[in-house]
CSV table of C-alpha atoms in Angstrom, one decimal:
chain,number,residue,atom,x,y,z
A,9,MET,CA,-9.5,-23.1,-21.7
A,10,THR,CA,-7.7,-22.1,-24.9
A,11,THR,CA,-4.5,-20.1,-25.3
A,12,THR,CA,-3.2,-18.0,-28.1
A,13,SER,CA,-0.1,-19.3,-29.9
A,14,ALA,CA,0.8,-16.3,-32.1
A,15,PRO,CA,4.3,-14.9,-31.3
A,16,PRO,CA,4.2,-11.6,-29.4
A,17,LEU,CA,5.1,-8.4,-31.2
A,18,ARG,CA,8.4,-6.9,-30.0
A,19,ILE,CA,8.3,-3.4,-28.6
A,20,GLY,CA,10.8,-0.6,-28.9
A,21,ARG,CA,12.3,1.7,-26.3
A,22,GLY,CA,9.5,4.2,-26.8
A,23,ALA,CA,6.9,1.8,-25.4
A,24,VAL,CA,9.1,0.9,-22.4
A,25,ARG,CA,9.7,4.6,-21.8
A,26,ALA,CA,6.0,5.2,-21.9
A,27,LEU,CA,5.4,2.5,-19.3
A,28,GLY,CA,8.2,4.1,-17.2
A,29,PHE,CA,6.7,7.5,-17.5
A,30,LEU,CA,3.3,6.1,-16.5
A,31,ALA,CA,5.0,4.4,-13.4
A,32,LEU,CA,6.7,7.7,-12.5
A,33,ALA,CA,3.4,9.7,-12.8
A,34,THR,CA,1.3,7.1,-10.8
A,35,GLY,CA,4.0,7.0,-8.1
A,36,ALA,CA,3.8,10.8,-7.7
A,37,LEU,CA,0.0,10.8,-7.6
A,38,GLU,CA,-0.1,8.0,-5.1
A,39,SER,CA,2.3,9.7,-2.6
A,40,VAL,CA,0.9,13.3,-2.4
A,41,VAL,CA,-1.5,12.6,0.6
A,42,THR,CA,1.0,11.5,3.2
A,43,PRO,CA,3.1,14.7,3.5
A,44,THR,CA,0.1,17.0,3.2
A,45,LEU,CA,-2.3,15.1,5.5
A,46,PRO,CA,-2.0,17.7,8.3
A,47,LEU,CA,-2.8,20.5,5.8
A,48,LEU,CA,-5.8,18.5,4.4
A,49,ARG,CA,-7.1,17.9,7.9
A,50,ARG,CA,-7.0,21.6,8.7
A,51,GLU,CA,-8.6,22.7,5.4
A,52,LEU,CA,-11.3,20.1,5.4
A,53,GLY,CA,-11.9,20.1,9.2
A,54,MET,CA,-11.2,16.4,9.6
A,55,SER,CA,-10.6,14.5,12.8
A,56,HIS,CA,-7.6,12.2,13.1
A,57,ALA,CA,-9.7,9.2,12.5
A,58,GLU,CA,-11.1,10.7,9.3
A,59,GLY,CA,-7.6,11.6,8.2
A,60,ALA,CA,-6.5,8.0,8.8
A,61,LEU,CA,-9.5,6.9,6.6
A,62,LEU,CA,-8.4,9.3,3.8
A,63,SER,CA,-4.9,7.9,3.8
A,64,ILE,CA,-5.9,4.3,3.3
A,65,VAL,CA,-9.0,4.2,1.1
A,66,LEU,CA,-6.7,4.0,-2.0
A,67,LEU,CA,-5.0,1.0,-0.6
A,68,VAL,CA,-8.3,-0.7,0.2
A,69,THR,CA,-9.3,-0.4,-3.4
A,70,GLY,CA,-5.9,-1.7,-4.4
A,71,ALA,CA,-6.4,-4.8,-2.2
A,72,LEU,CA,-9.5,-5.6,-4.3
A,73,ILE,CA,-8.1,-4.7,-7.7
A,74,THR,CA,-4.8,-6.7,-7.2
A,75,PRO,CA,-6.2,-10.2,-7.2
A,76,VAL,CA,-8.3,-9.7,-10.4
A,77,ALA,CA,-6.1,-7.4,-12.5
A,78,GLY,CA,-4.1,-10.3,-13.9
A,79,LYS,CA,-7.2,-12.4,-14.6
A,80,LEU,CA,-8.7,-9.5,-16.5
A,81,GLY,CA,-5.5,-9.1,-18.5
A,82,ASP,CA,-5.5,-12.8,-19.4
A,83,ARG,CA,-9.1,-12.5,-20.6
A,84,TYR,CA,-9.1,-9.2,-22.4
A,85,GLY,CA,-5.4,-8.4,-23.1
A,86,GLY,CA,-3.0,-6.6,-20.8
A,87,LYS,CA,-2.9,-3.3,-22.8
A,88,ARG,CA,-6.7,-3.0,-23.0
A,89,VAL,CA,-7.1,-3.6,-19.2
A,90,LEU,CA,-4.2,-1.3,-18.3
A,91,VAL,CA,-5.6,1.6,-20.3
A,92,ARG,CA,-9.0,1.2,-18.8
A,93,LEU,CA,-7.6,1.0,-15.3
A,94,MET,CA,-5.7,4.2,-15.9
A,95,ALA,CA,-8.8,5.9,-17.2
A,96,VAL,CA,-10.4,5.2,-13.8
A,97,VAL,CA,-7.3,6.5,-12.1
A,98,CYS,CA,-7.4,9.7,-14.1
A,99,ALA,CA,-11.0,10.2,-13.3
A,100,GLY,CA,-10.2,9.7,-9.6
A,101,GLY,CA,-7.3,12.2,-9.8
A,102,LEU,CA,-9.6,14.8,-11.3
A,103,VAL,CA,-12.3,14.1,-8.7
A,104,SER,CA,-9.7,14.6,-5.9
A,105,ALA,CA,-8.4,17.8,-7.6
A,106,LEU,CA,-11.9,19.3,-7.7
A,107,ALA,CA,-13.1,17.9,-4.4
A,108,PRO,CA,-14.8,20.6,-2.2
A,109,ASN,CA,-15.1,18.3,0.9
A,110,LEU,CA,-14.1,15.1,2.5
A,111,PRO,CA,-16.7,12.7,1.0
A,112,VAL,CA,-15.9,13.8,-2.6
A,113,LEU,CA,-12.1,13.5,-1.9
A,114,LEU,CA,-12.7,10.0,-0.5
A,115,LEU,CA,-14.5,9.1,-3.7
A,116,GLY,CA,-11.5,10.4,-5.7
A,117,GLN,CA,-9.1,8.3,-3.7
A,118,ILE,CA,-11.2,5.2,-4.1
A,119,LEU,CA,-11.1,5.6,-7.9
A,120,GLN,CA,-7.3,6.3,-7.8
A,121,GLY,CA,-6.8,2.9,-6.1
A,122,ALA,CA,-7.1,1.2,-9.5
A,123,MET,CA,-3.5,2.3,-10.0
A,124,VAL,CA,-2.4,-0.6,-7.7
A,125,GLY,CA,-3.3,-3.1,-10.4
A,126,ALA,CA,-1.5,-1.1,-13.1
A,127,LEU,CA,2.1,-1.9,-12.2
A,128,PRO,CA,1.7,-5.8,-12.3
A,129,LEU,CA,0.0,-5.3,-15.7
A,130,SER,CA,3.0,-3.3,-16.9
A,131,PHE,CA,5.3,-6.1,-15.9
A,132,ILE,CA,3.1,-8.6,-17.8
A,133,LEU,CA,3.2,-6.5,-20.9
A,134,VAL,CA,7.0,-6.2,-20.7
A,135,ARG,CA,7.4,-9.9,-20.3
A,136,GLU,CA,5.0,-10.5,-23.2
A,137,HIS,CA,6.8,-8.3,-25.7
A,138,LEU,CA,10.5,-8.5,-24.8
A,139,PRO,CA,13.0,-11.4,-24.6
A,140,GLU,CA,14.0,-12.6,-21.1
A,141,GLY,CA,17.2,-10.6,-20.7
A,142,ARG,CA,15.7,-7.3,-21.9
A,143,SER,CA,12.4,-7.8,-19.9
A,144,LYS,CA,14.3,-8.1,-16.6
A,145,VAL,CA,16.1,-4.8,-17.3
A,146,ALA,CA,12.8,-3.1,-18.4
A,147,ILE,CA,11.0,-4.3,-15.2
A,148,GLY,CA,13.8,-2.9,-13.1
A,149,VAL,CA,13.5,0.4,-14.9
A,150,VAL,CA,9.7,0.6,-14.5
A,151,SER,CA,10.0,-0.4,-10.8
A,152,GLY,CA,12.7,2.2,-10.2
A,153,LEU,CA,10.7,5.0,-11.9
A,154,PHE,CA,7.7,4.2,-9.7
A,155,VAL,CA,9.8,4.6,-6.6
A,156,ALA,CA,11.3,7.8,-8.0
A,157,GLY,CA,7.8,9.0,-8.6
A,158,THR,CA,6.8,8.4,-5.0
A,159,MET,CA,9.9,10.4,-3.9
A,160,ALA,CA,9.0,13.2,-6.3
A,161,GLY,CA,5.4,13.3,-5.0
A,162,THR,CA,6.6,13.4,-1.4
A,163,LEU,CA,8.9,16.3,-2.1
A,164,ALA,CA,6.6,18.3,-4.5
A,165,ALA,CA,3.2,17.9,-2.8
A,166,GLY,CA,4.0,20.3,0.0
A,167,PRO,CA,5.3,23.2,-2.1
A,168,VAL,CA,2.5,22.8,-4.6
A,169,ALA,CA,-0.2,22.7,-1.9
A,170,GLU,CA,1.2,25.7,0.0
A,171,GLY,CA,2.2,27.7,-3.1
A,172,LEU,CA,-0.9,27.0,-5.3
A,173,SER,CA,-3.5,24.9,-3.5
A,174,ARG,CA,-4.4,21.4,-2.4
A,175,HIS,CA,-6.3,21.1,-5.7
A,176,TRP,CA,-3.2,21.5,-7.8
A,177,MET,CA,-1.2,18.8,-5.9
A,178,PHE,CA,-3.7,16.3,-7.3
A,179,ALA,CA,-4.2,17.9,-10.7
A,180,LEU,CA,-0.6,18.2,-11.8
A,181,PRO,CA,0.3,14.4,-11.4
A,182,THR,CA,-3.1,13.5,-12.9
A,183,PHE,CA,-2.3,15.5,-16.0
A,184,ALA,CA,1.0,13.6,-16.2
A,185,VAL,CA,-0.9,10.2,-15.8
A,186,ILE,CA,-3.3,11.3,-18.6
A,187,GLY,CA,-0.3,12.0,-20.9
A,188,ALA,CA,1.5,8.8,-20.0
A,189,THR,CA,-1.6,6.7,-20.6
A,190,ALA,CA,-2.1,8.3,-24.1
A,191,LEU,CA,1.6,7.4,-24.9
A,192,VAL,CA,1.1,3.8,-23.7
A,193,ARG,CA,-2.1,3.5,-25.8
A,194,ARG,CA,-0.2,4.8,-28.9
A,195,LEU,CA,3.1,3.1,-28.6
A,196,MET,CA,2.3,-0.3,-27.0
A,197,PRO,CA,1.1,-2.9,-29.4
A,198,GLU,CA,-2.1,-4.8,-28.8
A,199,ASP,CA,-1.6,-8.1,-27.0
A,200,PRO,CA,-4.2,-10.8,-27.6
A,201,PRO,CA,-6.0,-12.5,-24.7
A,202,ARG,CA,-3.9,-15.3,-23.4
A,203,ARG,CA,-6.8,-17.3,-22.1
A,204,SER,CA,-10.5,-17.6,-23.1
A,205,GLY,CA,-13.2,-19.5,-21.3
A,206,GLY,CA,-12.6,-21.1,-17.9
A,207,ALA,CA,-13.9,-19.7,-14.6
A,208,GLY,CA,-14.8,-16.0,-14.6
A,209,ILE,CA,-14.1,-13.3,-12.0
A,210,ASP,CA,-15.6,-14.2,-8.6
A,211,ARG,CA,-17.9,-11.2,-8.3
A,212,PRO,CA,-19.8,-12.2,-5.2
A,213,GLY,CA,-16.5,-12.9,-3.4
A,214,LEU,CA,-15.1,-9.5,-4.6
A,215,VAL,CA,-18.2,-7.6,-3.4
A,216,LEU,CA,-18.2,-9.4,0.0
A,217,LEU,CA,-14.4,-8.8,0.5
A,218,GLY,CA,-14.9,-5.1,-0.3
A,219,ALA,CA,-17.8,-4.8,2.1
A,220,THR,CA,-15.9,-6.6,4.8
A,221,LEU,CA,-12.8,-4.3,4.4
A,222,VAL,CA,-15.0,-1.2,4.4
A,223,THR,CA,-16.9,-2.3,7.5
A,224,LEU,CA,-13.6,-3.1,9.3
A,225,MET,CA,-12.3,0.4,8.4
A,226,LEU,CA,-15.5,2.0,9.7
A,227,VAL,CA,-15.3,0.1,13.0
A,228,LEU,CA,-11.8,1.2,13.6
A,229,ALA,CA,-12.5,4.8,12.5
A,230,LEU,CA,-15.7,5.2,14.6
A,231,ALA,CA,-14.6,3.3,17.6
A,232,PRO,CA,-13.5,6.3,19.7
A,233,GLU,CA,-16.8,8.0,19.1
A,234,ILE,CA,-19.2,5.0,19.6
A,235,LEU,CA,-17.6,3.4,22.6
A,236,ALA,CA,-20.2,5.3,24.7
A,237,ARG,CA,-22.9,3.6,22.5
A,238,PRO,CA,-22.1,-0.1,22.9
A,239,LEU,CA,-25.2,-1.2,21.0
A,240,VAL,CA,-24.0,0.6,17.9
A,241,LEU,CA,-20.6,-0.9,18.2
A,242,LEU,CA,-22.0,-4.4,18.7
A,243,ALA,CA,-24.2,-4.0,15.7
A,244,LEU,CA,-21.2,-3.0,13.5
A,245,LEU,CA,-19.1,-5.9,14.9
A,246,ALA,CA,-22.0,-8.3,14.2
A,247,LEU,CA,-22.3,-6.9,10.6
A,248,LEU,CA,-18.5,-7.4,10.2
A,249,ALA,CA,-18.7,-11.0,11.4
A,250,CYS,CA,-21.6,-11.8,9.1
A,251,LEU,CA,-19.8,-10.3,6.1
A,252,ALA,CA,-16.6,-12.1,6.8
A,253,SER,CA,-18.4,-15.4,7.4
A,254,GLY,CA,-20.3,-15.0,4.1
A,255,TRP,CA,-17.1,-14.2,2.2
A,256,VAL,CA,-15.4,-17.3,3.6
A,257,ALA,CA,-18.4,-19.4,2.6
A,258,VAL,CA,-18.5,-18.0,-0.9
A,259,GLU,CA,-14.7,-18.3,-1.4
A,260,ARG,CA,-14.7,-22.0,-0.4
A,261,ARG,CA,-17.2,-22.8,-3.1
A,262,ALA,CA,-16.0,-20.5,-5.9
A,263,ALA,CA,-14.4,-22.1,-8.9
A,264,SER,CA,-11.9,-19.2,-9.2
A,265,PRO,CA,-11.9,-17.4,-5.8
A,266,VAL,CA,-10.5,-13.9,-5.2
A,267,VAL,CA,-8.4,-15.4,-2.4
A,268,ASP,CA,-7.6,-19.1,-2.4
A,269,LEU,CA,-8.3,-20.0,1.2
A,270,ARG,CA,-6.8,-23.5,0.7
A,271,MET,CA,-3.5,-21.7,0.1
A,272,VAL,CA,-3.9,-19.6,3.2
A,273,ALA,CA,-4.2,-22.8,5.3
A,274,ARG,CA,-0.7,-23.9,4.3
A,275,PRO,CA,1.7,-23.2,7.2
A,276,GLU,CA,4.4,-21.4,5.1
A,277,VAL,CA,1.7,-19.1,3.7
A,278,TRP,CA,-0.3,-18.2,6.8
A,279,LYS,CA,2.9,-17.6,8.7
A,280,ALA,CA,4.1,-15.2,6.0
A,281,CYS,CA,0.7,-13.4,6.1
A,282,VAL,CA,0.8,-13.1,9.9
A,283,LEU,CA,4.3,-11.7,9.7
A,284,THR,CA,3.5,-9.3,6.9
A,285,PHE,CA,0.4,-8.0,8.7
A,286,THR,CA,2.2,-7.3,12.0
A,287,ILE,CA,5.2,-5.7,10.3
A,288,CYS,CA,2.9,-3.4,8.2
A,289,VAL,CA,0.9,-2.4,11.3
A,290,GLY,CA,4.1,-1.2,12.9
A,291,THR,CA,5.2,0.6,9.7
A,292,SER,CA,1.8,2.3,9.2
A,293,VAL,CA,1.6,3.6,12.7
A,294,ALA,CA,4.8,5.4,12.2
A,295,ALA,CA,3.7,6.5,8.7
A,296,TYR,CA,0.7,8.2,10.2
A,297,LEU,CA,2.0,9.5,13.6
A,298,VAL,CA,5.3,11.0,12.5
A,299,PRO,CA,3.9,13.5,10.0
A,300,ALA,CA,1.2,14.4,12.5
A,301,LEU,CA,3.8,15.0,15.2
A,302,PHE,CA,5.8,17.2,12.8
A,303,ALA,CA,2.7,19.3,12.3
A,304,VAL,CA,1.9,19.8,16.0
A,305,ASP,CA,2.4,23.5,17.1
A,306,ALA,CA,5.9,24.2,18.3
A,307,ASP,CA,4.4,26.0,21.3
A,308,ALA,CA,3.1,22.6,22.4
A,309,TYR,CA,5.3,19.5,21.9
A,310,GLY,CA,5.7,19.5,18.1
A,311,PHE,CA,7.6,21.4,15.5
A,312,GLY,CA,4.9,23.4,13.6
A,313,ALA,CA,6.2,22.0,10.3
A,314,GLY,CA,4.2,22.8,7.1
A,315,ALA,CA,3.6,20.4,4.2
A,316,THR,CA,6.9,21.4,2.4
A,317,HIS,CA,9.1,20.7,5.4
A,318,ILE,CA,7.2,17.5,6.3
A,319,GLY,CA,8.0,16.2,2.7
A,320,LEU,CA,11.7,17.0,3.2
A,321,PHE,CA,11.7,15.3,6.6
A,322,LEU,CA,10.1,12.2,5.1
A,323,LEU,CA,12.5,12.0,2.2
A,324,PRO,CA,15.3,10.0,4.0
A,325,GLY,CA,12.7,7.3,4.8
A,326,ALA,CA,11.6,7.1,1.2
A,327,VAL,CA,15.2,6.7,0.1
A,328,ALA,CA,15.7,4.0,2.7
A,329,ALA,CA,12.6,2.2,1.5
A,330,SER,CA,13.9,2.3,-2.1
A,331,LEU,CA,17.2,0.8,-1.0
A,332,ALA,CA,15.7,-1.9,1.2
A,333,GLY,CA,14.5,-4.1,-1.7
A,334,PRO,CA,17.9,-4.7,-3.2
A,335,LEU,CA,19.5,-5.0,0.3
A,336,GLY,CA,16.8,-7.5,1.3
A,337,GLY,CA,17.4,-9.5,-1.8
A,338,PHE,CA,21.1,-9.7,-1.2
A,339,GLY,CA,20.6,-10.5,2.5
A,340,VAL,CA,18.2,-13.4,1.6
A,341,ARG,CA,20.8,-14.9,-0.8
A,342,ARG,CA,23.6,-14.5,1.7
A,343,PHE,CA,22.0,-15.3,5.0
A,344,GLY,CA,18.5,-16.7,4.3
A,345,SER,CA,15.1,-15.2,4.7
A,346,ARG,CA,14.6,-15.9,8.4
A,347,ALA,CA,17.8,-14.0,9.3
A,348,VAL,CA,16.7,-11.0,7.2
A,349,VAL,CA,13.2,-10.9,8.7
A,350,THR,CA,14.6,-11.2,12.2
A,351,ALA,CA,17.1,-8.3,11.6
A,352,GLY,CA,14.3,-6.2,10.1
A,353,ILE,CA,12.0,-6.8,13.1
A,354,LEU,CA,14.7,-5.8,15.5
A,355,ILE,CA,15.5,-2.6,13.6
A,356,MET,CA,11.8,-1.7,13.4
A,357,ALA,CA,11.4,-2.3,17.2
A,358,VAL,CA,14.4,0.0,17.9
A,359,GLY,CA,12.9,2.7,15.7
A,360,LEU,CA,9.4,2.5,17.3
A,361,PHE,CA,10.5,2.3,20.9
A,362,GLY,CA,13.1,5.0,20.2
A,363,LEU,CA,10.3,7.3,18.9
A,364,ALA,CA,8.3,6.6,22.0
A,365,ALA,CA,11.2,7.5,24.3
A,366,VAL,CA,12.7,10.5,22.5
A,367,HIS,CA,10.8,12.7,20.0
A,368,THR,CA,11.9,16.2,21.1
A,369,GLU,CA,14.1,17.0,18.0
A,370,VAL,CA,13.4,16.8,14.3
A,371,TRP,CA,16.3,14.4,13.8
A,372,HIS,CA,14.8,12.0,16.4
A,373,LEU,CA,11.8,11.6,14.1
A,374,VAL,CA,13.8,11.5,10.9
A,375,VAL,CA,16.1,8.8,12.2
A,376,GLY,CA,13.3,6.7,13.7
A,377,LYS,CA,11.1,6.9,10.5
A,378,THR,CA,14.1,6.0,8.3
A,379,LEU,CA,14.9,2.9,10.4
A,380,ILE,CA,11.3,1.8,10.3
A,381,ALA,CA,11.1,2.3,6.5
A,382,LEU,CA,14.3,0.4,6.0
A,383,ALA,CA,13.1,-2.5,8.3
A,384,ASN,CA,9.8,-2.7,6.5
A,385,GLY,CA,11.4,-3.1,3.1
A,386,LEU,CA,13.8,-5.7,4.4
A,387,CYS,CA,11.0,-7.7,6.0
A,388,VAL,CA,8.6,-7.6,3.1
A,389,THR,CA,11.3,-8.5,0.5
A,390,ALA,CA,12.5,-11.4,2.6
A,391,THR,CA,8.9,-12.6,3.4
A,392,VAL,CA,7.8,-12.5,-0.3
A,393,THR,CA,11.1,-14.2,-1.4
A,394,GLY,CA,10.7,-16.9,1.3
A,395,THR,CA,7.1,-17.6,0.4
A,396,ALA,CA,7.9,-17.7,-3.3
A,397,THR,CA,10.6,-20.4,-2.8
A,398,SER,CA,8.6,-22.5,-0.3
A,399,VAL,CA,5.6,-23.3,-2.5
A,400,ASP,CA,5.3,-25.1,-5.8
A,401,ARG,CA,6.3,-23.1,-8.9
A,402,GLY,CA,2.7,-23.1,-10.1
A,403,ASP,CA,1.5,-21.6,-6.8
A,404,THR,CA,4.0,-18.8,-6.6
A,405,GLY,CA,1.7,-16.1,-8.0
A,406,ILE,CA,-1.2,-17.0,-5.7
A,407,ALA,CA,1.0,-17.3,-2.6
A,408,THR,CA,2.9,-14.0,-3.1
A,409,GLY,CA,-0.3,-12.3,-4.1
A,410,LEU,CA,-1.8,-13.3,-0.7
A,411,VAL,CA,1.2,-11.8,1.1
A,412,LEU,CA,0.9,-8.5,-0.9
A,413,VAL,CA,-2.8,-8.2,-0.2
A,414,THR,CA,-2.1,-8.9,3.5
A,415,ARG,CA,0.5,-6.0,3.3
A,416,VAL,CA,-2.2,-3.6,2.2
A,417,ILE,CA,-4.7,-4.7,4.9
A,418,GLY,CA,-2.0,-4.5,7.6
A,419,PHE,CA,-1.1,-1.0,6.5
A,420,ALA,CA,-4.8,0.1,6.4
A,421,VAL,CA,-5.5,-1.4,9.9
A,422,GLY,CA,-2.4,0.3,11.4
A,423,VAL,CA,-3.3,3.7,10.0
A,424,GLN,CA,-6.9,3.4,11.3
A,425,ILE,CA,-5.7,2.4,14.7
A,426,SER,CA,-3.3,5.4,14.8
A,427,GLY,CA,-6.1,7.8,13.9
A,428,ALA,CA,-8.4,6.2,16.6
A,429,ILE,CA,-5.7,6.5,19.2
A,430,LEU,CA,-5.2,10.2,18.5
A,431,THR,CA,-8.9,10.9,18.4
A,432,ALA,CA,-9.4,9.1,21.7
A,433,GLY,CA,-6.4,11.1,23.1
A,434,THR,CA,-7.8,14.5,22.2
A,435,PRO,CA,-9.4,16.3,25.2
A,436,ALA,CA,-12.9,17.6,24.8
A,437,GLY,CA,-13.0,21.1,23.2
A,438,SER,CA,-9.5,20.7,21.8
A,439,ASP,CA,-8.1,19.6,18.5
A,440,LEU,CA,-4.7,18.8,19.9
A,441,PRO,CA,-4.1,15.2,21.1
A,442,ALA,CA,-2.2,14.6,24.3
A,443,GLU,CA,1.5,13.8,23.8
A,444,SER,CA,0.9,10.5,25.6
A,445,ALA,CA,-1.4,9.4,22.7
A,446,TYR,CA,1.6,9.5,20.4
A,447,VAL,CA,3.8,7.6,22.9
A,448,PHE,CA,1.1,5.0,23.4
A,449,GLY,CA,0.8,4.5,19.6
A,450,PHE,CA,4.5,4.0,19.2
A,451,VAL,CA,4.7,1.6,22.1
A,452,LEU,CA,1.7,-0.4,20.9
A,453,ALA,CA,3.2,-0.8,17.4
A,454,GLY,CA,6.6,-1.7,18.9
A,455,ALA,CA,5.0,-4.4,21.1
A,456,VAL,CA,3.1,-5.9,18.1
A,457,THR,CA,6.3,-5.9,16.1
A,458,VAL,CA,8.3,-7.7,18.8
A,459,LEU,CA,5.5,-10.3,19.2
A,460,SER,CA,6.0,-11.3,15.6
A,461,LEU,CA,9.3,-12.8,16.6
A,462,LEU,CA,7.2,-15.7,17.9
A,463,VAL,CA,6.2,-16.5,14.4
A,464,VAL,CA,9.7,-16.0,13.0
A,465,ARG,CA,11.1,-18.7,15.3
A,466,THR,CA,8.9,-21.3,13.4
A,467,LEU,CA,10.0,-20.3,9.9
A,468,ASN,CA,12.4,-22.3,7.8
A,469,LYS,CA,15.8,-20.6,7.4
A,470,GLY,CA,15.0,-20.1,3.7
A,471,VAL,CA,17.2,-19.8,0.6
A,472,LYS,CA,20.9,-19.2,1.3
A,473,GLU,CA,23.7,-19.2,-1.1
């Protein structure tokens, strides 16, 4: 393996602004589906299980892109890889904007998932071209603009979809991403590959991981419909087991695996992954069920909210999520990671069980969703921080990457379970789930969240100043 020794070119404010504009645009594009999911379900005739699948395919792509984006950046240069990833994202946005049906829209969302690898590459470029002090500020700015973009997308998606069409809610942020990518290509200097030679990308492992995740999502999405056909269900489960076993076998022999399973075997890492998975399952159940409950007809047990109002109702949760990172970091420094994770789990349990008990007023759902979003941010920040400080410095990237990939998988599984619960709870000949299906979903998520306290008890207290 060889490394380049040429000093990096310094970048000006224009290049940093271009990266910030790109983060803002991608955040907006990523967030348009959640507040408009009830509208998309009506227009495309989707079941709740299909709606759940639509809301997570972007994340599944992201789970595959995240482990290899940095390696590709090392091999070919960060700017080159970033621009090509964003070209895929732009293509996905245009496909989503033009999609006449669910399969085409799913394809667009799969392509858009490449954006998950773009933010880490932006951070790499900033650190490559700026001195330490300025790079920290620039990373904070880019991160903040991505969060601001998600809030803007949450607020604007509903009015655009209802005032223009669902096609425009994908098209407008996609045009912004195209413009931002052009600016980055023009203003960001080329960075030479930092490494050449060495082990390549683990393509067999990547393909098998993707097939395993897709099969898992299909099992969860189709479970309510194929329970009456046990042979079909058993066949899918057997296929899932074969793919997962094959992936483990390949990863154990790969020179540069997608996921380092030896790292997963370390107690501090697997405990962090289990915690992250359970916490994100609880978060994602609320992320799917709350907007769906807002959209239920007011003559039944819901509120008849349209996409615009749903976006407004979800905004406090988005604000809480943006504040949770800094609060979690402060809490870890002051009280230690275990204390912050415990507090977050208790807050999330209160939010989930509270939603199961009372959901007859809009403010019930707004408060519950805000508590859950805050708790998720606290837990994830503390878990990532605790993991990063419990492994050797050289293993930090691998260990925290595993936690972040687990976060995506947990969210995807939780959303699919939510869709399956609502589908199973919908009486024959009706498209309205029973209210008890929502209650069961919130209670199940709350129970999973509380059980994660068993793992928290075994954690080290973590960093405390």
